[in-house]
């Protein structure tokens, strides 16, 4: 009775146990480690802990050595993917000198597991063949390799046929035996290789060292081999949802044998053979580099089942390309953004309208201003006169303000050719690429306008090769602009004393220049339709072109007398050395004033000295005085430029000097007319070319040439006086059309 109850109880326990076996595949009591090897389902040490649908998953753990065993093979690693690594002993055959054999070999039965083809069948020895026999249910077969050598191999590491050979293993072997044999029985056993070895080893896990392995491989008895395992005999398709694979895992057909293996889905990790083995990986916190999130920062990472999301704070969008947060685009912004934008656009539009209106007003103002200046500068008058003046002045162009600005690149400083009392001269480039000189007068007073117009008209009528050609003018600016032809080789002043004093002018040059100037002045005084008195003949106003041909410049513009004092001072000073003393004293200007100035220029040409030299003592400051004295005392050779005086030109120089002195006589009446001067100089030049020498030479009288003008540095009241007298006489002369 008691027995029956007891028996029933036992049965009940058995039923419970089996139920549990079916229901829960792994129980907390299962040992998960043996030594340092982890044991996971489907492997186990005790009933209920391993997969029982098949043999082999029951392992044993030797508690004394803490070693895990699969049959008699020590387990070193179990992988979920279907691999089991175990250590297997080496088979060997050893011979001694008495032909006694010591052989050891193993019959291995892996039962439900198979040998992986990651293993290599290996034989070590110098007179051996080794083989592996596979036993199948229906047939047996063998494979192996042969190794022969007469001495210890030299090469370390490689098992390539010299003392060691390797071959691959038959697919899916379960039962097999490995043996080694002496290949040639006739050969006596050598001392260096008494034993022959055969074993399986995972590819790459054996490194052959001949000197050691041929002797002692026996002592290193075990090599790791790889076994394949899988669940069942069926494919995933066949097992369907009856596979033992747990949640969040997938079934994979075994690639090496029949049956299947399980694998956790991406984003999960754990034991796929357990129902809840695959656990979500928290990519946001894991330290594993394989699973770690790739959000721009951990703080923006949100872990989800199987994966993770990168999220961004409000107002930001995630850029999926690099998982970084970006400020939200305009289209997603409503409310304030839109209002702000609308306001901005509106405001900008209003600004634009205001800008346009202002621009227009400014433009109109500009136009009006230009018109005003044009009238103020006598533009209307000029136009009128030009239209009535016939054909000769049709050349004079009226330029626009824009054109002038463009030509001078906005009156750029680098374009300035010269700066003087009468204004600034710019180099200008017209749209047709022709180079011109543009003179911008200083601020003049409005009473000068009519004179200016006269000048333009007069100049436009002069067509003389030794007069700088006036091309046109611009009247739209506050001060008028004059446009001249561009003469590129500087002034006579520059050549004699100034920046180009290194250019050596020969006597022939100088005489020709003198003839040209004299001829030009004579033409102006008598031949031009309206006689013109230049009033400001000086070396600084004689331009030279590349052939050293003289061009008389600065006619009309000099009458635009500057208003500010400093410039006035400069002008009077600059002109003083050439100023006719009679004109200076009486204020009466006539053509003899030009004659006087020309005399000074001629003296400059002869001596190479400046008209006024303040460094010299009082008596010789003025070139006219100095020169006249020298002539009187017969010291001409002392004052004449040493570079000019030659054996063959003394007579010409004396003659020129006489003319110069005559031109600078104190009384205008005593001076020759410009026409006579020109003729005399020209005769000199002609005489020179004909090598005619005149022995007649009269020394001129110099007594009357003493100049009464006190040279003053033209400051203050004195300067103003000089300015006024010039102005008055000038107007008188021009208006009289003398
Ligand atoms: C396990 O322990 C043995 C020695 O006890 C050691 O040689 C081996 O490397 C260890 N294996 C692992 C995976 O730690
Ligand atoms: C695997 O083991 C089971 C149970 O021990 C057996 O029925 C089956 O035939 C084995 N499979 C092979 C291929 O040996
Ligand atoms: C455990 O290993 C030791 C030493 O190899 C051996 O003596 C002992 O019999 C083993 N125990 C079991 C249960 O196999
Ligand atoms: C477990 O393993 C032992 C030896 O390791 C074997 O004898 C036995 O048949 C295996 N099977 C089961 C179900 O215990
Ligand atoms: C070993 O065997 C070989 C061939 O079987 C024989 O020729 C040789 O004499 C034997 N050596 C000894 C010491 O018996
Ligand atoms: C395979 O070899 C074993 C042992 O050598 C033998 O018993 C068996 O009969 C052989 N099987 C076949 C099919 O020859
Ligand atoms: C190797 O084993 C042999 C025989 O078992 C032994 O005589 C020899 O001393 C061992 N060598 C080493 C290095 O352990
Ligand atoms: C497996 O699938 C079949 C139909 O294919 C279904 O009837 C059965 O309930 C499923 N079993 C489980 C455990 O999901
Ligand atoms: C497994 O193998 C079967 C048959 O070869 C095939 O139909 C099935 O798609 C495979 N399943 C997987 C997951 O590879
Ligand atoms: C993270 O994701 C879960 C759903 O997967 C959601 O409920 C939660 O609000 C998210 N957290 C953040 C900070 O986005
Ligand atoms: C996202 O980032 C990439 C790389 O910085 C950039 O090329 C791409 O234009 C971005 N996409 C958007 C929608 O901003
Ligand atoms: C981030 O990782 C996911 C997978 O985890 C991948 O699909 C995506 O392309 C990665 N993005 C970047 C920017 O690396």
GROMACS .gro file of C-alpha atoms in nm, residues 453-662:
model
  210
  453UNK     CA    1   3.482  13.122  -7.333
  454UNK     CA    2   3.697  13.364  -7.527
  455UNK     CA    3   3.999  13.150  -7.457
  456UNK     CA    4   3.829  12.839  -7.578
  457UNK     CA    5   3.718  13.020  -7.891
  458UNK     CA    6   4.061  13.167  -7.951
  459UNK     CA    7   4.245  12.844  -7.892
  460UNK     CA    8   4.004  12.658  -8.112
  461UNK     CA    9   4.101  12.887  -8.393
  462UNK     CA   10   4.472  12.842  -8.353
  463UNK     CA   11   4.596  12.562  -8.565
  464UNK     CA   12   4.972  12.584  -8.531
  465UNK     CA   13   5.209  12.293  -8.510
  466UNK     CA   14   5.388  12.453  -8.216
  467UNK     CA   15   5.076  12.517  -8.012
  468UNK     CA   16   4.921  12.252  -7.794
  469UNK     CA   17   4.593  12.159  -7.953
  470UNK     CA   18   4.277  12.209  -7.755
  471UNK     CA   19   4.045  11.918  -7.821
  472UNK     CA   20   3.749  12.027  -7.618
  473UNK     CA   21   3.611  12.123  -7.284
  474UNK     CA   22   3.364  12.020  -7.022
  475UNK     CA   23   3.142  12.281  -6.872
  476UNK     CA   24   2.915  12.068  -6.658
  477UNK     CA   25   3.143  12.067  -6.358
  478UNK     CA   26   3.171  12.342  -6.103
  479UNK     CA   27   3.501  12.443  -6.259
  480UNK     CA   28   3.547  12.399  -6.632
  481UNK     CA   29   3.775  12.129  -6.767
  482UNK     CA   30   3.992  12.168  -7.075
  483UNK     CA   31   4.096  11.875  -7.287
  484UNK     CA   32   4.428  11.900  -7.472
  485UNK     CA   33   4.631  11.677  -7.690
  486UNK     CA   34   4.874  11.474  -7.480
  487UNK     CA   35   5.239  11.578  -7.512
  488UNK     CA   36   5.450  11.313  -7.355
  489UNK     CA   37   5.806  11.442  -7.310
  490UNK     CA   38   5.764  11.702  -7.039
  491UNK     CA   39   5.824  12.076  -7.036
  492UNK     CA   40   6.126  12.273  -7.143
  493UNK     CA   41   6.165  12.366  -6.778
  494UNK     CA   42   6.190  11.996  -6.689
  495UNK     CA   43   6.458  11.948  -6.951
  496UNK     CA   44   6.664  12.247  -6.842
  497UNK     CA   45   6.628  12.245  -6.464
  498UNK     CA   46   6.377  11.997  -6.350
  499UNK     CA   47   6.306  11.631  -6.338
  500UNK     CA   48   6.452  11.569  -6.681
  501UNK     CA   49   6.767  11.777  -6.642
  502UNK     CA   50   6.969  11.470  -6.728
  503UNK     CA   51   6.839  11.505  -7.086
  504UNK     CA   52   7.105  11.697  -7.263
  505UNK     CA   53   6.981  11.952  -7.510
  506UNK     CA   54   7.244  12.048  -7.767
  507UNK     CA   55   7.279  12.399  -7.900
  508UNK     CA   56   7.113  12.288  -8.219
  509UNK     CA   57   6.813  12.169  -8.021
  510UNK     CA   58   6.800  12.485  -7.819
  511UNK     CA   59   6.827  12.712  -8.119
  512UNK     CA   60   6.552  12.520  -8.297
  513UNK     CA   61   6.328  12.536  -7.991
  514UNK     CA   62   6.391  12.912  -7.965
  515UNK     CA   63   6.305  12.954  -8.331
  516UNK     CA   64   5.987  12.753  -8.286
  517UNK     CA   65   5.873  12.951  -7.982
  518UNK     CA   66   5.955  13.282  -8.146
  519UNK     CA   67   5.772  13.180  -8.461
  520UNK     CA   68   5.468  13.071  -8.261
  521UNK     CA   69   5.452  13.393  -8.063
  522UNK     CA   70   5.495  13.597  -8.379
  523UNK     CA   71   5.208  13.404  -8.531
  524UNK     CA   72   4.991  13.464  -8.224
  525UNK     CA   73   5.072  13.832  -8.223
  526UNK     CA   74   5.000  13.894  -8.585
  527UNK     CA   75   4.885  13.605  -8.795
  528UNK     CA   76   4.597  13.459  -8.593
  529UNK     CA   77   4.257  13.599  -8.677
  530UNK     CA   78   4.240  13.758  -8.332
  531UNK     CA   79   4.582  13.870  -8.205
  532UNK     CA   80   4.666  13.690  -7.889
  533UNK     CA   81   4.908  13.785  -7.619
  534UNK     CA   82   5.017  13.478  -7.439
  535UNK     CA   83   5.102  13.672  -7.122
  536UNK     CA   84   5.264  13.375  -6.955
  537UNK     CA   85   5.554  13.270  -7.174
  538UNK     CA   86   5.797  13.065  -6.963
  539UNK     CA   87   5.988  12.742  -6.995
  540UNK     CA   88   5.733  12.563  -6.778
  541UNK     CA   89   5.468  12.642  -7.038
  542UNK     CA   90   5.667  12.505  -7.330
  543UNK     CA   91   5.599  12.137  -7.383
  544UNK     CA   92   5.828  11.911  -7.581
  545UNK     CA   93   5.714  11.610  -7.774
  546UNK     CA   94   5.921  11.301  -7.845
  547UNK     CA   95   6.104  11.479  -8.131
  548UNK     CA   96   6.182  11.769  -7.893
  549UNK     CA   97   5.947  11.989  -8.094
  550UNK     CA   98   5.823  12.280  -7.886
  551UNK     CA   99   5.453  12.316  -7.812
  552UNK     CA  100   5.339  12.635  -7.651
  553UNK     CA  101   5.078  12.565  -7.388
  554UNK     CA  102   4.871  12.728  -7.116
  555UNK     CA  103   4.702  13.007  -7.294
  556UNK     CA  104   4.353  13.065  -7.181
  557UNK     CA  105   4.342  12.869  -6.861
  558UNK     CA  106   4.592  13.098  -6.699
  559UNK     CA  107   4.327  13.362  -6.701
  560UNK     CA  108   4.115  13.158  -6.466
  561UNK     CA  109   4.284  13.312  -6.177
  562UNK     CA  110   4.262  13.110  -5.861
  563UNK     CA  111   4.078  13.252  -5.566
  564UNK     CA  112   4.270  13.110  -5.274
  565UNK     CA  113   4.576  13.296  -5.171
  566UNK     CA  114   4.834  13.026  -5.167
  567UNK     CA  115   4.777  12.937  -5.525
  568UNK     CA  116   4.781  13.303  -5.620
  569UNK     CA  117   5.116  13.340  -5.452
  570UNK     CA  118   5.250  13.047  -5.643
  571UNK     CA  119   5.130  13.189  -5.971
  572UNK     CA  120   5.277  13.532  -5.927
  573UNK     CA  121   5.600  13.390  -5.801
  574UNK     CA  122   5.624  13.145  -6.084
  575UNK     CA  123   5.570  13.416  -6.338
  576UNK     CA  124   5.782  13.685  -6.177
  577UNK     CA  125   6.109  13.596  -6.339
  578UNK     CA  126   5.948  13.647  -6.678
  579UNK     CA  127   5.728  13.942  -6.592
  580UNK     CA  128   5.768  14.252  -6.807
  581UNK     CA  129   5.870  14.527  -6.560
  582UNK     CA  130   5.694  14.794  -6.763
  583UNK     CA  131   5.372  14.595  -6.757
  584UNK     CA  132   5.423  14.528  -6.390
  585UNK     CA  133   5.466  14.894  -6.314
  586UNK     CA  134   5.206  15.047  -6.543
  587UNK     CA  135   4.957  14.764  -6.561
  588UNK     CA  136   4.945  14.802  -6.934
  589UNK     CA  137   4.984  14.479  -7.124
  590UNK     CA  138   5.089  14.467  -7.488
  591UNK     CA  139   5.262  14.223  -7.717
  592UNK     CA  140   5.604  14.348  -7.604
  593UNK     CA  141   5.541  14.178  -7.271
  594UNK     CA  142   5.558  13.846  -7.448
  595UNK     CA  143   5.879  13.963  -7.612
  596UNK     CA  144   6.030  14.032  -7.272
  597UNK     CA  145   5.926  13.688  -7.144
  598UNK     CA  146   6.067  13.526  -7.454
  599UNK     CA  147   6.398  13.704  -7.393
  600UNK     CA  148   6.412  13.541  -7.053
  601UNK     CA  149   6.338  13.202  -7.205
  602UNK     CA  150   6.617  13.255  -7.457
  603UNK     CA  151   6.856  13.344  -7.175
  604UNK     CA  152   6.755  13.024  -6.998
  605UNK     CA  153   6.829  12.830  -7.312
  606UNK     CA  154   7.170  12.990  -7.336
  607UNK     CA  155   7.275  12.963  -6.973
  608UNK     CA  156   7.081  12.664  -6.851
  609UNK     CA  157   6.994  12.868  -6.543
  610UNK     CA  158   6.659  12.950  -6.392
  611UNK     CA  159   6.489  13.282  -6.455
  612UNK     CA  160   6.498  13.355  -6.086
  613UNK     CA  161   6.747  13.212  -5.846
  614UNK     CA  162   6.698  13.317  -5.488
  615UNK     CA  163   7.021  13.152  -5.371
  616UNK     CA  164   7.227  13.405  -5.565
  617UNK     CA  165   7.327  13.753  -5.436
  618UNK     CA  166   7.077  14.031  -5.487
  619UNK     CA  167   7.225  14.162  -5.813
  620UNK     CA  168   7.232  13.827  -5.991
  621UNK     CA  169   6.908  13.678  -5.857
  622UNK     CA  170   6.732  13.780  -6.170
  623UNK     CA  171   6.869  13.604  -6.476
  624UNK     CA  172   6.806  13.916  -6.688
  625UNK     CA  173   7.028  14.130  -6.465
  626UNK     CA  174   7.291  13.865  -6.437
  627UNK     CA  175   7.300  13.803  -6.811
  628UNK     CA  176   7.306  14.172  -6.903
  629UNK     CA  177   7.594  14.236  -6.664
  630UNK     CA  178   7.792  13.951  -6.809
  631UNK     CA  179   7.734  14.084  -7.159
  632UNK     CA  180   7.837  14.431  -7.056
  633UNK     CA  181   8.157  14.309  -6.895
  634UNK     CA  182   8.227  14.077  -7.188
  635UNK     CA  183   8.204  13.771  -6.968
  636UNK     CA  184   7.946  13.588  -7.176
  637UNK     CA  185   8.151  13.269  -7.186
  638UNK     CA  186   8.121  13.259  -6.807
  639UNK     CA  187   7.742  13.249  -6.807
  640UNK     CA  188   7.671  13.040  -7.112
  641UNK     CA  189   7.602  12.673  -7.042
  642UNK     CA  190   7.939  12.500  -7.071
  643UNK     CA  191   7.775  12.210  -7.248
  644UNK     CA  192   7.646  12.443  -7.520
  645UNK     CA  193   7.952  12.649  -7.599
  646UNK     CA  194   8.160  12.495  -7.877
  647UNK     CA  195   8.432  12.629  -8.110
  648UNK     CA  196   8.204  12.647  -8.407
  649UNK     CA  197   7.896  12.805  -8.254
  650UNK     CA  198   8.040  13.106  -8.069
  651UNK     CA  199   7.913  13.354  -8.321
  652UNK     CA  200   7.560  13.211  -8.306
  653UNK     CA  201   7.565  13.214  -7.929
  654UNK     CA  202   7.679  13.575  -7.923
  655UNK     CA  203   7.410  13.668  -8.168
  656UNK     CA  204   7.141  13.484  -7.968
  657UNK     CA  205   7.263  13.646  -7.651
  658UNK     CA  206   7.238  13.988  -7.818
  659UNK     CA  207   6.879  13.913  -7.925
  660UNK     CA  208   6.794  13.798  -7.572
  661UNK     CA  209   6.930  14.117  -7.423
  662UNK     CA  210   6.738  14.327  -7.678
   0.00000   0.00000   0.00000
